[in-house]
Amino acid sequence: MLRVVSWNINGIRSPVQGVGYEDPSNCTAMTMGRILDKLDADIVCLQETKVTRDVLTEPLAIIEGCNSYFSFSRNRSGYSGVATFCKDSATPVAAEEGLSGLLATQNGDVGCYGNMDDFTQEELRALDSEGRALLTQHKICTWEGKEKTLTLINVYCPHADPGKPERLAFKMRFYRLLQIRAEALLAAGSHVIILGDLNTAHRPIDHWDAVNLECFEEDPGRKWMDHLLSNLGCQAGSHTGPFIDSYRCFHPKQKGAFTCWSTVSGARHLNYGSRLDYVLGDRTLVMDTFQASFLLPEVMGSDHCPVGAVLSVSSVPAKQCPPLCTRFLPEFAGTQLKILRFLVRLEQDPVFRQSALQLSNQTPVQMRQNKARVRSTRSRLSQAGSSRGQKNLMSYFQPSSSRPQASPNLELPSLGTLMTPKTSEEDVMANVVEGWAKASEAKDEKEVRTSFWKSLLGGPLPMPLCGGHREPCVMRTVKKPGPNLGRHFYMCARPQGPPTDPSSRCSFFLWSRPS
């Protein structure tokens, strides 16, 4: 069996990152190795790692028993990024960063790029510059004993910000490039799995509030998924796309199967989210080898939960990791970098340049004379230091007869003079009482100062009570650009949930009065 898992980890270096079941507070001390052990998969694909190569550390990249591959954002630090961890028993035969092929090194790459004439070189470079795609190609063996090729495309698709129309165009071009590459791999005879965060809830059943969203079915991302996927998963339908949503294949009518929740509103407590993470397999692969597809909502540590699938195939590991493997990076491979990489050629000072020129033009006789002059100067300095009366080491060792003897007329102090006079009990009690009085006075003075400042400043006003539950509200700040940017307001402190659920957040809203 081959088990693959995908997880938008929302920052691989986060201090609260890890796999904690039911209690996120236990996540703080967990290492990357323990995360992989908990996920218990042959191949783990992570999205939104938020690391660049300059901050990637060895404990995150080099895990015993695994080989890892990273794709970094080239434009921004702490943004985007994907990573794939493979057990040594599932070592890929090839690995490649990006979808366009512009980042390929021609050594150990996956290949099969398809027709990309619709894209300019600048557009392809921009689509691959955010570290959103990573391909690994594996050899698998079916239960019939046939060896086949399987390519995993680990993707973190862009989010379409409503306030930035250009990001929607960027997202749709990324989708188009992803489909071209996946179909090219299928045409070359490889099985393909697309897994990761696609940033689109496909069907109304995949979104908690689809009925209230305007033009839900008309969203460009959902229309793209309609053409990419076969209708109704494994069942026959009017449209048969090249890929199948594996979770809907096994759970076609499962409601509340969400993978992403808002952390600001606490929506995960009431499962008020959407399904943005998928494991998509080509139609033949899903029908013949997929045994299960699952979600892991109990795994904490991110605003997403892991998703995965189990295939009835065995992996045939490669004898050697592809060159993209992080263990071959110079900073992790133990190879010595040349010192010339750290040196920058500077403009020389004119005086220094002239003196260097004079030294280079000296004859061998002049050079020998200069060396002799330096040696004679050193010898004179050493003789001068010895003439100042430096002691010999033997002068510190004297025979026993030269030791000073104690004088017989030396009088020792009497025992009585060495003893301190005894303090009377009355004096001790007086000191204690005096210390208590001083402490009491200091305490009274501190309380007077505290009460004065409290009366002057007043302190924060009590939180208003929400109208639905009569409970203290929470204060929020408007972050959306507009006339109210920066203003504070009060709202219900309960987590967001369906409007029909009385335990969810009520609709109370109140602007905060300016201080």
Short mmCIF file of C-alpha atoms in Angstrom, two decimals:
data_model
loop_
_atom_site.label_atom_id
_atom_site.label_comp_id
_atom_site.label_asym_id
_atom_site.label_seq_id
_atom_site.Cartn_x
_atom_site.Cartn_y
_atom_site.Cartn_z
CA MET A 1 0.00 0.00 0.00
CA LEU A 2 1.07 3.55 -0.74
CA ARG A 3 -0.25 6.27 1.58
CA VAL A 4 0.00 9.92 0.50
CA VAL A 5 -0.94 12.91 2.67
CA SER A 6 -1.21 16.61 1.86
CA TRP A 7 -1.33 19.43 4.44
CA ASN A 8 -1.29 23.22 4.27
CA ILE A 9 0.90 23.65 7.32
CA ASN A 10 0.65 27.47 7.46
CA GLY A 11 4.31 28.00 8.32
CA ILE A 12 6.74 25.15 8.86
CA ARG A 13 8.74 27.19 11.42
CA SER A 14 5.74 28.29 13.50
CA PRO A 15 6.36 27.84 17.27
CA VAL A 16 2.98 26.18 17.71
CA GLN A 17 3.47 23.96 14.72
CA GLY A 18 3.09 20.22 15.01
CA VAL A 19 0.60 17.43 15.12
CA GLY A 20 -1.43 17.59 18.30
CA TYR A 21 -4.62 15.66 18.66
CA GLU A 22 -7.44 17.69 20.24
CA ASP A 23 -5.03 19.89 22.20
CA PRO A 24 -2.89 22.34 20.20
CA SER A 25 -0.93 23.31 23.32
CA ASN A 26 0.98 20.04 23.03
CA CYS A 27 2.31 21.03 19.59
CA THR A 28 5.07 23.38 20.73
CA ALA A 29 7.83 20.84 21.35
CA MET A 30 7.18 18.56 18.38
CA THR A 31 9.83 18.29 15.72
CA MET A 32 9.41 17.81 11.99
CA GLY A 33 10.31 14.14 12.37
CA ARG A 34 7.52 13.58 14.86
CA ILE A 35 5.05 15.36 12.58
CA LEU A 36 5.90 12.98 9.76
CA ASP A 37 5.64 10.02 12.12
CA LYS A 38 2.18 11.12 13.23
CA LEU A 39 0.95 11.56 9.67
CA ASP A 40 2.27 8.04 8.95
CA ALA A 41 2.50 8.41 5.17
CA ASP A 42 4.97 7.28 2.55
CA ILE A 43 4.80 10.70 0.86
CA VAL A 44 3.87 13.93 2.67
CA CYS A 45 3.23 17.10 0.65
CA LEU A 46 3.23 20.38 2.58
CA GLN A 47 2.00 23.77 1.39
CA GLU A 48 2.54 27.32 2.62
CA THR A 49 5.84 26.48 4.30
CA LYS A 50 6.73 30.19 4.41
CA VAL A 51 10.49 29.60 4.26
CA THR A 52 13.18 30.66 1.84
CA ARG A 53 16.47 28.87 1.35
CA ASP A 54 18.45 31.32 3.48
CA VAL A 55 16.37 30.52 6.58
CA LEU A 56 15.87 26.78 6.01
CA THR A 57 17.54 24.86 8.82
CA GLU A 58 18.88 21.34 8.82
CA PRO A 59 16.40 19.99 11.44
CA LEU A 60 13.54 20.99 9.11
CA ALA A 61 15.10 19.77 5.88
CA ILE A 62 17.07 16.64 6.78
CA ILE A 63 14.92 13.98 8.45
CA GLU A 64 16.27 10.51 9.15
CA GLY A 65 14.64 7.91 6.93
CA CYS A 66 13.29 10.53 4.50
CA ASN A 67 14.43 12.63 1.57
CA SER A 68 12.94 16.09 1.12
CA TYR A 69 12.42 18.58 -1.71
CA PHE A 70 11.59 22.29 -1.37
CA SER A 71 10.34 25.03 -3.65
CA PHE A 72 10.86 28.56 -2.35
CA SER A 73 9.30 31.92 -3.12
CA ARG A 74 11.79 34.07 -5.01
CA ASN A 75 10.01 37.38 -4.49
CA ARG A 76 9.02 37.53 -0.83
CA SER A 77 10.37 36.07 2.38
CA GLY A 78 7.98 34.19 4.67
CA TYR A 79 5.49 33.66 1.86
CA SER A 80 4.07 30.65 0.01
CA GLY A 81 6.41 27.69 -0.61
CA VAL A 82 5.83 23.93 -0.86
CA ALA A 83 7.79 20.87 0.28
CA THR A 84 7.58 17.12 -0.32
CA PHE A 85 8.94 14.52 2.11
CA CYS A 86 9.37 10.97 0.83
CA LYS A 87 10.32 7.95 2.87
CA ASP A 88 13.47 6.23 1.66
CA SER A 89 11.23 3.35 0.57
CA ALA A 90 9.45 5.81 -1.78
CA THR A 91 12.47 7.73 -3.11
CA PRO A 92 11.53 9.39 -6.42
CA VAL A 93 13.41 8.85 -9.64
CA ALA A 94 13.04 12.52 -10.61
CA ALA A 95 12.07 15.81 -8.98
CA GLU A 96 11.48 19.27 -10.38
CA GLU A 97 10.55 22.70 -9.10
CA GLY A 98 7.83 24.69 -10.88
CA LEU A 99 5.40 23.95 -13.71
CA SER A 100 6.91 25.80 -16.66
CA GLY A 101 10.29 24.11 -16.93
CA LEU A 102 12.18 27.40 -16.58
CA LEU A 103 13.53 26.28 -13.19
CA ALA A 104 14.59 22.86 -14.50
CA THR A 105 18.26 21.93 -14.30
CA GLN A 106 18.20 19.29 -17.10
CA ASN A 107 19.50 16.74 -14.61
CA GLY A 108 16.98 14.57 -12.84
CA ASP A 109 13.99 16.62 -14.02
CA VAL A 110 10.51 15.24 -14.70
CA GLY A 111 10.03 16.76 -18.16
CA CYS A 112 6.82 16.67 -20.31
CA TYR A 113 5.77 20.33 -20.40
CA GLY A 114 3.08 20.43 -23.08
CA ASN A 115 2.23 23.35 -25.34
CA MET A 116 2.79 26.62 -23.50
CA ASP A 117 2.70 28.96 -26.48
CA ASP A 118 -0.11 30.95 -24.86
CA PHE A 119 2.30 32.14 -22.16
CA THR A 120 5.15 34.62 -22.46
CA GLN A 121 8.49 33.92 -20.83
CA GLU A 122 7.88 36.72 -18.31
CA GLU A 123 4.48 35.27 -17.42
CA LEU A 124 5.86 31.76 -16.93
CA ARG A 125 8.67 33.12 -14.79
CA ALA A 126 6.17 35.06 -12.65
CA LEU A 127 3.92 32.00 -12.19
CA ASP A 128 6.86 29.92 -10.98
CA SER A 129 8.50 32.63 -8.88
CA GLU A 130 6.24 32.19 -5.83
CA GLY A 131 7.24 28.59 -5.06
CA ARG A 132 3.81 27.07 -5.62
CA ALA A 133 4.53 23.77 -7.39
CA LEU A 134 6.82 20.80 -6.87
CA LEU A 135 6.85 17.57 -8.90
CA THR A 136 8.20 14.19 -7.85
CA GLN A 137 8.12 11.15 -10.14
CA HIS A 138 8.01 7.64 -8.68
CA LYS A 139 8.10 4.07 -9.89
CA ILE A 140 5.20 1.96 -8.60
CA CYS A 141 4.33 -1.70 -8.88
CA THR A 142 0.69 -2.77 -9.19
CA TRP A 143 -0.80 -5.89 -7.60
CA GLU A 144 -0.44 -7.53 -11.02
CA GLY A 145 3.31 -7.00 -10.87
CA LYS A 146 3.41 -4.31 -13.55
CA GLU A 147 5.80 -1.40 -13.04
CA LYS A 148 4.39 2.02 -13.87
CA THR A 149 5.26 5.68 -13.45
CA LEU A 150 3.42 7.95 -11.02
CA THR A 151 3.95 11.73 -10.92
CA LEU A 152 2.82 13.74 -7.88
CA ILE A 153 2.19 17.46 -8.36
CA ASN A 154 2.29 19.21 -5.00
CA VAL A 155 0.57 22.59 -5.48
CA TYR A 156 -0.40 25.63 -3.44
CA CYS A 157 -2.69 27.55 -5.78
CA PRO A 158 -3.01 31.33 -5.46
CA HIS A 159 -5.79 33.01 -3.49
CA ALA A 160 -7.99 35.49 -5.37
CA ASP A 161 -8.19 38.60 -3.20
CA PRO A 162 -11.47 40.45 -3.93
CA GLY A 163 -9.65 43.76 -3.55
CA LYS A 164 -6.97 42.81 -6.10
CA PRO A 165 -8.48 41.84 -9.47
CA GLU A 166 -5.04 41.09 -10.89
CA ARG A 167 -4.67 38.19 -8.45
CA LEU A 168 -7.77 36.49 -9.91
CA ALA A 169 -6.17 36.66 -13.35
CA PHE A 170 -2.92 35.29 -11.87
CA LYS A 171 -4.84 32.43 -10.22
CA MET A 172 -6.62 31.45 -13.43
CA ARG A 173 -3.37 31.48 -15.41
CA PHE A 174 -1.80 29.28 -12.77
CA TYR A 175 -4.73 26.87 -13.08
CA ARG A 176 -4.27 26.81 -16.85
CA LEU A 177 -0.56 26.10 -16.58
CA LEU A 178 -1.20 23.34 -14.03
CA GLN A 179 -3.71 21.64 -16.33
CA ILE A 180 -1.39 21.83 -19.35
CA ARG A 181 1.46 20.20 -17.41
CA ALA A 182 -0.74 17.49 -15.88
CA GLU A 183 -2.29 16.55 -19.23
CA ALA A 184 1.16 16.47 -20.86
CA LEU A 185 2.34 13.99 -18.24
CA LEU A 186 -0.77 11.85 -18.83
CA ALA A 187 -0.13 11.92 -22.56
CA ALA A 188 3.45 10.73 -21.94
CA GLY A 189 2.13 7.61 -20.19
CA SER A 190 2.53 8.59 -16.53
CA HIS A 191 -0.19 8.38 -13.92
CA VAL A 192 -0.74 11.75 -12.23
CA ILE A 193 -1.93 12.87 -8.80
CA ILE A 194 -2.58 16.57 -8.14
CA LEU A 195 -2.71 17.20 -4.41
CA GLY A 196 -2.57 20.25 -2.23
CA ASP A 197 -4.44 23.47 -1.50
CA LEU A 198 -6.38 24.45 -4.65
CA ASN A 199 -7.97 27.45 -2.89
CA THR A 200 -11.42 26.75 -4.37
CA ALA A 201 -14.45 25.03 -2.84
CA HIS A 202 -15.79 23.09 -5.81
CA ARG A 203 -19.41 22.31 -4.97
CA PRO A 204 -22.00 23.91 -2.65
CA ILE A 205 -21.58 20.88 -0.39
CA ASP A 206 -17.94 21.91 0.03
CA HIS A 207 -18.75 25.35 1.50
CA TRP A 208 -20.55 26.23 4.74
CA ASP A 209 -22.40 29.24 3.31
CA ALA A 210 -22.70 28.53 -0.41
CA VAL A 211 -26.40 29.47 -0.53
CA ASN A 212 -25.62 33.02 0.59
CA LEU A 213 -22.72 33.56 -1.80
CA GLU A 214 -23.57 35.54 -4.91
CA CYS A 215 -23.07 33.63 -8.18
CA PHE A 216 -21.44 30.65 -6.46
CA GLU A 217 -21.57 28.44 -9.56
CA GLU A 218 -20.26 31.22 -11.80
CA ASP A 219 -16.92 31.53 -10.05
CA PRO A 220 -14.09 31.07 -12.62
CA GLY A 221 -12.19 28.70 -10.34
CA ARG A 222 -15.21 26.42 -9.96
CA LYS A 223 -15.80 26.42 -13.69
CA TRP A 224 -12.18 25.38 -14.22
CA MET A 225 -12.62 22.49 -11.77
CA ASP A 226 -15.82 21.46 -13.59
CA HIS A 227 -13.79 20.91 -16.77
CA LEU A 228 -10.86 19.28 -15.00
CA LEU A 229 -12.89 16.73 -13.02
CA SER A 230 -15.32 14.02 -13.94
CA ASN A 231 -18.83 14.59 -12.65
CA LEU A 232 -19.90 12.71 -9.51
CA GLY A 233 -16.49 11.16 -8.92
CA CYS A 234 -16.48 7.51 -9.91
CA GLN A 235 -19.98 7.55 -11.35
CA ALA A 236 -20.66 8.16 -15.00
CA GLY A 237 -21.80 11.67 -15.87
CA SER A 238 -22.33 14.08 -18.73
CA HIS A 239 -18.77 15.36 -18.51
CA THR A 240 -15.73 13.12 -18.08
CA GLY A 241 -12.69 15.18 -17.23
CA PRO A 242 -9.25 13.57 -16.97
CA PHE A 243 -9.20 13.68 -13.14
CA ILE A 244 -11.39 12.55 -10.24
CA ASP A 245 -11.89 14.16 -6.84
CA SER A 246 -10.94 11.12 -4.78
CA TYR A 247 -12.77 12.21 -1.61
CA ARG A 248 -16.08 12.72 -3.41
CA CYS A 249 -15.53 9.41 -5.16
CA PHE A 250 -15.66 7.60 -1.82
CA HIS A 251 -17.89 10.08 0.06
CA PRO A 252 -20.18 11.68 -2.55
CA LYS A 253 -22.80 13.01 -0.11
CA GLN A 254 -20.73 13.64 3.04
CA LYS A 255 -21.70 17.03 4.48
CA GLY A 256 -19.46 19.11 6.72
CA ALA A 257 -16.32 17.61 5.15
CA PHE A 258 -14.27 20.78 5.44
CA THR A 259 -10.50 21.27 5.47
CA CYS A 260 -10.09 25.00 6.18
CA TRP A 261 -11.52 27.28 8.88
CA SER A 262 -11.07 30.90 9.90
CA THR A 263 -8.82 31.14 12.96
CA VAL A 264 -9.89 34.73 13.69
CA SER A 265 -13.54 33.82 14.17
CA GLY A 266 -12.88 30.44 15.85
CA ALA A 267 -15.00 28.76 13.20
CA ARG A 268 -13.32 25.38 13.63
CA HIS A 269 -15.10 24.79 16.95
CA LEU A 270 -18.44 24.58 15.11
CA ASN A 271 -17.01 23.21 11.83
CA TYR A 272 -17.90 26.36 9.91
CA GLY A 273 -15.43 26.08 7.03
CA SER A 274 -14.85 24.98 3.46
CA ARG A 275 -13.04 22.22 1.57
CA LEU A 276 -10.06 23.71 -0.26
CA ASP A 277 -7.60 20.78 -0.09
CA TYR A 278 -7.84 17.87 -2.53
CA VAL A 279 -6.26 14.66 -3.75
CA LEU A 280 -7.07 14.46 -7.46
CA GLY A 281 -6.05 11.37 -9.38
CA ASP A 282 -6.29 10.53 -13.05
CA ARG A 283 -9.37 8.51 -13.84
CA THR A 284 -7.67 5.16 -14.50
CA LEU A 285 -5.49 5.43 -11.39
CA VAL A 286 -8.42 6.18 -9.08
CA MET A 287 -10.65 3.45 -10.50
CA ASP A 288 -7.94 0.77 -10.38
CA THR A 289 -5.78 1.52 -7.32
CA PHE A 290 -7.41 3.97 -4.85
CA GLN A 291 -8.59 2.15 -1.74
CA ALA A 292 -9.57 5.13 0.43
CA SER A 293 -9.59 8.92 0.59
CA PHE A 294 -9.78 10.71 3.93
CA LEU A 295 -9.61 13.93 5.93
CA LEU A 296 -7.87 14.36 9.30
CA PRO A 297 -9.78 17.21 11.02
CA GLU A 298 -8.52 16.12 14.45
CA VAL A 299 -4.96 17.12 13.54
CA MET A 300 -4.31 20.60 14.90
CA GLY A 301 -1.55 23.14 14.28
CA SER A 302 -2.83 25.00 11.21
CA ASP A 303 -5.96 26.63 9.83
CA HIS A 304 -6.13 23.63 7.45
CA CYS A 305 -6.30 19.92 8.21
CA PRO A 306 -4.45 17.15 6.34
CA VAL A 307 -6.08 15.17 3.53
CA GLY A 308 -4.87 11.95 1.98
CA ALA A 309 -5.46 8.74 0.07
CA VAL A 310 -4.37 5.09 0.10
CA LEU A 311 -3.38 3.27 -3.10
CA SER A 312 -3.10 -0.48 -3.59
CA VAL A 313 0.36 -0.22 -5.13
CA SER A 314 3.88 -0.54 -3.79
CA SER A 315 6.64 1.96 -4.37
CA VAL A 316 9.86 1.00 -6.13
CA PRO A 317 12.51 3.32 -4.63
CA ALA A 318 15.20 4.86 -6.77
CA LYS A 319 18.78 3.91 -5.99
CA GLN A 320 19.79 7.55 -5.63
CA CYS A 321 17.89 10.74 -4.77
CA PRO A 322 17.39 13.31 -7.56
CA PRO A 323 19.71 16.35 -7.52
CA LEU A 324 16.90 18.58 -6.19
CA CYS A 325 17.01 16.73 -2.84
CA THR A 326 17.89 19.06 0.04
CA ARG A 327 20.62 16.76 1.30
CA PHE A 328 22.65 17.79 -1.77
CA LEU A 329 22.47 21.51 -0.95
CA PRO A 330 26.00 22.74 -0.04
CA GLU A 331 24.88 24.00 3.37
CA PHE A 332 23.59 20.52 4.28
CA ALA A 333 25.89 18.28 2.26
CA GLY A 334 29.00 19.16 4.29
CA THR A 335 30.90 20.39 1.24
CA GLN A 336 33.40 23.18 1.82
CA LEU A 337 32.54 26.45 0.11
CA LYS A 338 35.40 28.36 -1.53
CA ILE A 339 36.48 31.44 0.38
CA LEU A 340 36.44 33.43 -2.86
CA ARG A 341 32.62 33.33 -2.73
CA PHE A 342 32.74 35.50 0.38
CA LEU A 343 35.28 38.05 -0.93
CA VAL A 344 34.31 41.16 -2.84
CA ARG A 345 36.85 43.06 -4.94
CA LEU A 346 37.19 46.61 -3.61
CA GLU A 347 38.71 49.71 -5.15
CA GLN A 348 42.25 50.17 -3.75
CA ASP A 349 43.44 53.40 -2.17
CA PRO A 350 45.95 55.31 -4.43
CA VAL A 351 48.62 55.40 -1.69
CA PHE A 352 48.21 51.70 -1.04
CA ARG A 353 48.33 50.96 -4.76
CA GLN A 354 51.59 52.94 -5.11
CA SER A 355 53.25 51.19 -2.17
CA ALA A 356 52.16 47.82 -3.49
CA LEU A 357 53.66 48.71 -6.86
CA GLN A 358 56.96 49.67 -5.25
CA LEU A 359 57.11 46.37 -3.36
CA SER A 360 56.43 44.42 -6.51
CA ASN A 361 59.25 46.24 -8.36
CA GLN A 362 61.93 45.49 -5.72
CA THR A 363 64.94 43.45 -6.75
CA PRO A 364 65.87 40.26 -4.88
CA VAL A 365 68.85 42.08 -3.24
CA GLN A 366 66.56 44.85 -1.91
CA MET A 367 64.12 42.27 -0.54
CA ARG A 368 66.95 40.46 1.34
CA GLN A 369 68.16 43.77 2.82
CA ASN A 370 64.65 44.60 4.03
CA LYS A 371 64.31 41.19 5.71
CA ALA A 372 67.70 41.58 7.44
CA ARG A 373 66.71 45.05 8.70
CA VAL A 374 63.46 43.63 10.19
CA ARG A 375 65.35 40.78 11.92
CA SER A 376 67.89 43.16 13.48
CA THR A 377 65.10 45.40 14.76
CA ARG A 378 63.39 42.41 16.41
CA SER A 379 66.62 41.29 18.11
CA ARG A 380 67.24 44.80 19.56
CA LEU A 381 63.70 44.88 20.94
CA SER A 382 64.15 41.48 22.64
CA GLN A 383 67.49 42.52 24.19
CA ALA A 384 65.97 45.72 25.49
CA GLY A 385 63.17 43.74 27.12
CA SER A 386 65.63 41.40 28.88
CA SER A 387 67.80 44.33 30.15
CA ARG A 388 64.87 45.82 32.04
CA GLY A 389 65.42 43.28 34.77
CA GLN A 390 63.17 40.43 33.85
CA LYS A 391 63.50 37.74 36.54
CA ASN A 392 64.65 34.26 35.89
CA LEU A 393 62.24 31.42 36.62
CA MET A 394 64.64 29.96 39.22
CA SER A 395 64.51 33.19 41.21
CA TYR A 396 61.06 32.22 42.42
CA PHE A 397 62.36 29.05 44.08
CA GLN A 398 64.31 29.57 47.35
CA PRO A 399 65.81 27.04 49.77
CA SER A 400 63.92 26.31 53.01
CA SER A 401 66.52 28.15 55.11
CA SER A 402 65.58 31.43 53.49
CA ARG A 403 61.93 31.21 54.53
CA PRO A 404 60.96 33.86 57.11
CA GLN A 405 60.61 32.48 60.67
CA ALA A 406 57.90 33.51 63.04
CA SER A 407 59.07 36.01 65.64
CA PRO A 408 59.12 34.58 69.19
CA ASN A 409 57.97 37.95 70.59
CA LEU A 410 54.77 38.02 68.43
CA GLU A 411 51.73 38.29 70.69
CA LEU A 412 48.53 36.52 69.59
CA PRO A 413 45.19 38.16 70.29
CA SER A 414 43.25 36.73 73.18
CA LEU A 415 40.16 34.63 72.56
CA GLY A 416 37.93 37.19 74.17
CA THR A 417 38.90 39.93 71.72
CA LEU A 418 37.99 37.68 68.75
CA MET A 419 34.42 37.12 69.98
CA THR A 420 31.71 39.64 69.03
CA PRO A 421 29.71 41.09 71.87
CA LYS A 422 26.32 39.50 72.41
CA THR A 423 23.33 41.60 71.37
CA SER A 424 20.61 41.89 73.95
CA GLU A 425 17.15 40.48 73.20
CA GLU A 426 15.54 43.88 73.70
CA ASP A 427 17.69 45.42 70.95
CA VAL A 428 16.78 42.63 68.54
CA MET A 429 13.06 43.10 69.15
CA ALA A 430 13.38 46.85 68.73
CA ASN A 431 15.04 46.41 65.32
CA VAL A 432 12.32 44.03 64.17
CA VAL A 433 9.51 46.36 65.23
CA GLU A 434 11.23 49.29 63.54
CA GLY A 435 11.55 47.27 60.28
CA TRP A 436 7.85 46.38 60.36
CA ALA A 437 6.89 50.00 60.85
CA LYS A 438 8.99 51.14 57.89
CA ALA A 439 7.51 48.40 55.66
CA SER A 440 3.98 49.36 56.68
CA GLU A 441 4.64 53.01 55.90
CA ALA A 442 6.06 52.11 52.46
CA LYS A 443 3.06 49.89 51.74
CA ASP A 444 0.61 52.62 52.74
CA GLU A 445 2.45 55.12 50.55
CA LYS A 446 2.34 52.73 47.56
CA GLU A 447 -1.40 52.17 48.03
CA VAL A 448 -2.00 55.92 48.13
CA ARG A 449 -0.08 56.41 44.86
CA THR A 450 -1.94 53.52 43.21
CA SER A 451 -5.38 54.81 44.23
CA PHE A 452 -4.44 58.28 43.00
CA TRP A 453 -3.48 57.11 39.53
CA LYS A 454 -6.57 54.88 39.34
CA SER A 455 -8.81 57.80 40.15
CA LEU A 456 -7.00 59.95 37.61
CA LEU A 457 -6.89 57.50 34.69
CA GLY A 458 -10.04 55.53 35.38
CA GLY A 459 -8.89 52.37 33.55
CA PRO A 460 -10.56 50.61 30.60
CA LEU A 461 -14.33 50.61 30.37
CA PRO A 462 -16.10 47.26 30.86
CA MET A 463 -16.95 45.33 27.72
CA PRO A 464 -20.57 45.67 26.57
CA LEU A 465 -22.79 42.59 26.58
CA CYS A 466 -23.90 41.09 23.27
CA GLY A 467 -27.61 41.11 22.52
CA GLY A 468 -27.99 37.40 21.76
CA HIS A 469 -26.29 35.81 24.77
CA ARG A 470 -25.77 38.71 27.22
CA GLU A 471 -22.07 37.85 27.40
CA PRO A 472 -19.02 40.20 27.30
CA CYS A 473 -18.04 41.13 23.75
CA VAL A 474 -14.61 41.28 22.12
CA MET A 475 -13.10 44.36 20.51
CA ARG A 476 -11.97 44.19 16.87
CA THR A 477 -10.31 46.67 14.53
CA VAL A 478 -11.36 47.48 10.96
CA LYS A 479 -8.53 46.50 8.61
CA LYS A 480 -10.34 46.92 5.30
CA PRO A 481 -9.32 50.06 3.41
CA GLY A 482 -12.01 52.73 3.56
CA PRO A 483 -13.39 55.52 5.74
CA ASN A 484 -13.59 53.24 8.79
CA LEU A 485 -10.03 51.89 8.57
CA GLY A 486 -8.53 51.65 12.07
CA ARG A 487 -11.82 52.10 13.94
CA HIS A 488 -12.66 49.76 16.84
CA PHE A 489 -15.93 47.92 17.29
CA TYR A 490 -17.50 45.31 19.58
CA MET A 491 -18.94 41.97 18.51
CA CYS A 492 -20.04 38.68 20.04
CA ALA A 493 -17.12 36.67 21.42
CA ARG A 494 -18.51 33.25 20.47
CA PRO A 495 -17.11 31.32 17.48
CA GLN A 496 -18.64 31.76 14.07
CA GLY A 497 -21.17 29.15 13.02
CA PRO A 498 -24.42 28.55 11.16
CA PRO A 499 -27.07 31.22 11.89
CA THR A 500 -29.48 28.49 12.96
CA ASP A 501 -27.11 27.29 15.71
CA PRO A 502 -27.89 29.15 18.98
CA SER A 503 -24.42 28.38 20.36
CA SER A 504 -22.72 30.28 17.52
CA ARG A 505 -21.94 33.99 17.27
CA CYS A 506 -24.90 36.34 17.32
CA SER A 507 -25.24 39.40 15.08
CA PHE A 508 -24.45 41.99 17.77
CA PHE A 509 -22.36 44.97 16.54
CA LEU A 510 -21.43 48.23 18.24
CA TRP A 511 -18.91 50.91 17.31
CA SER A 512 -16.45 51.84 20.04
CA ARG A 513 -16.62 55.46 21.20
CA PRO A 514 -13.37 57.37 20.63
CA SER A 515 -11.41 57.96 23.84
#
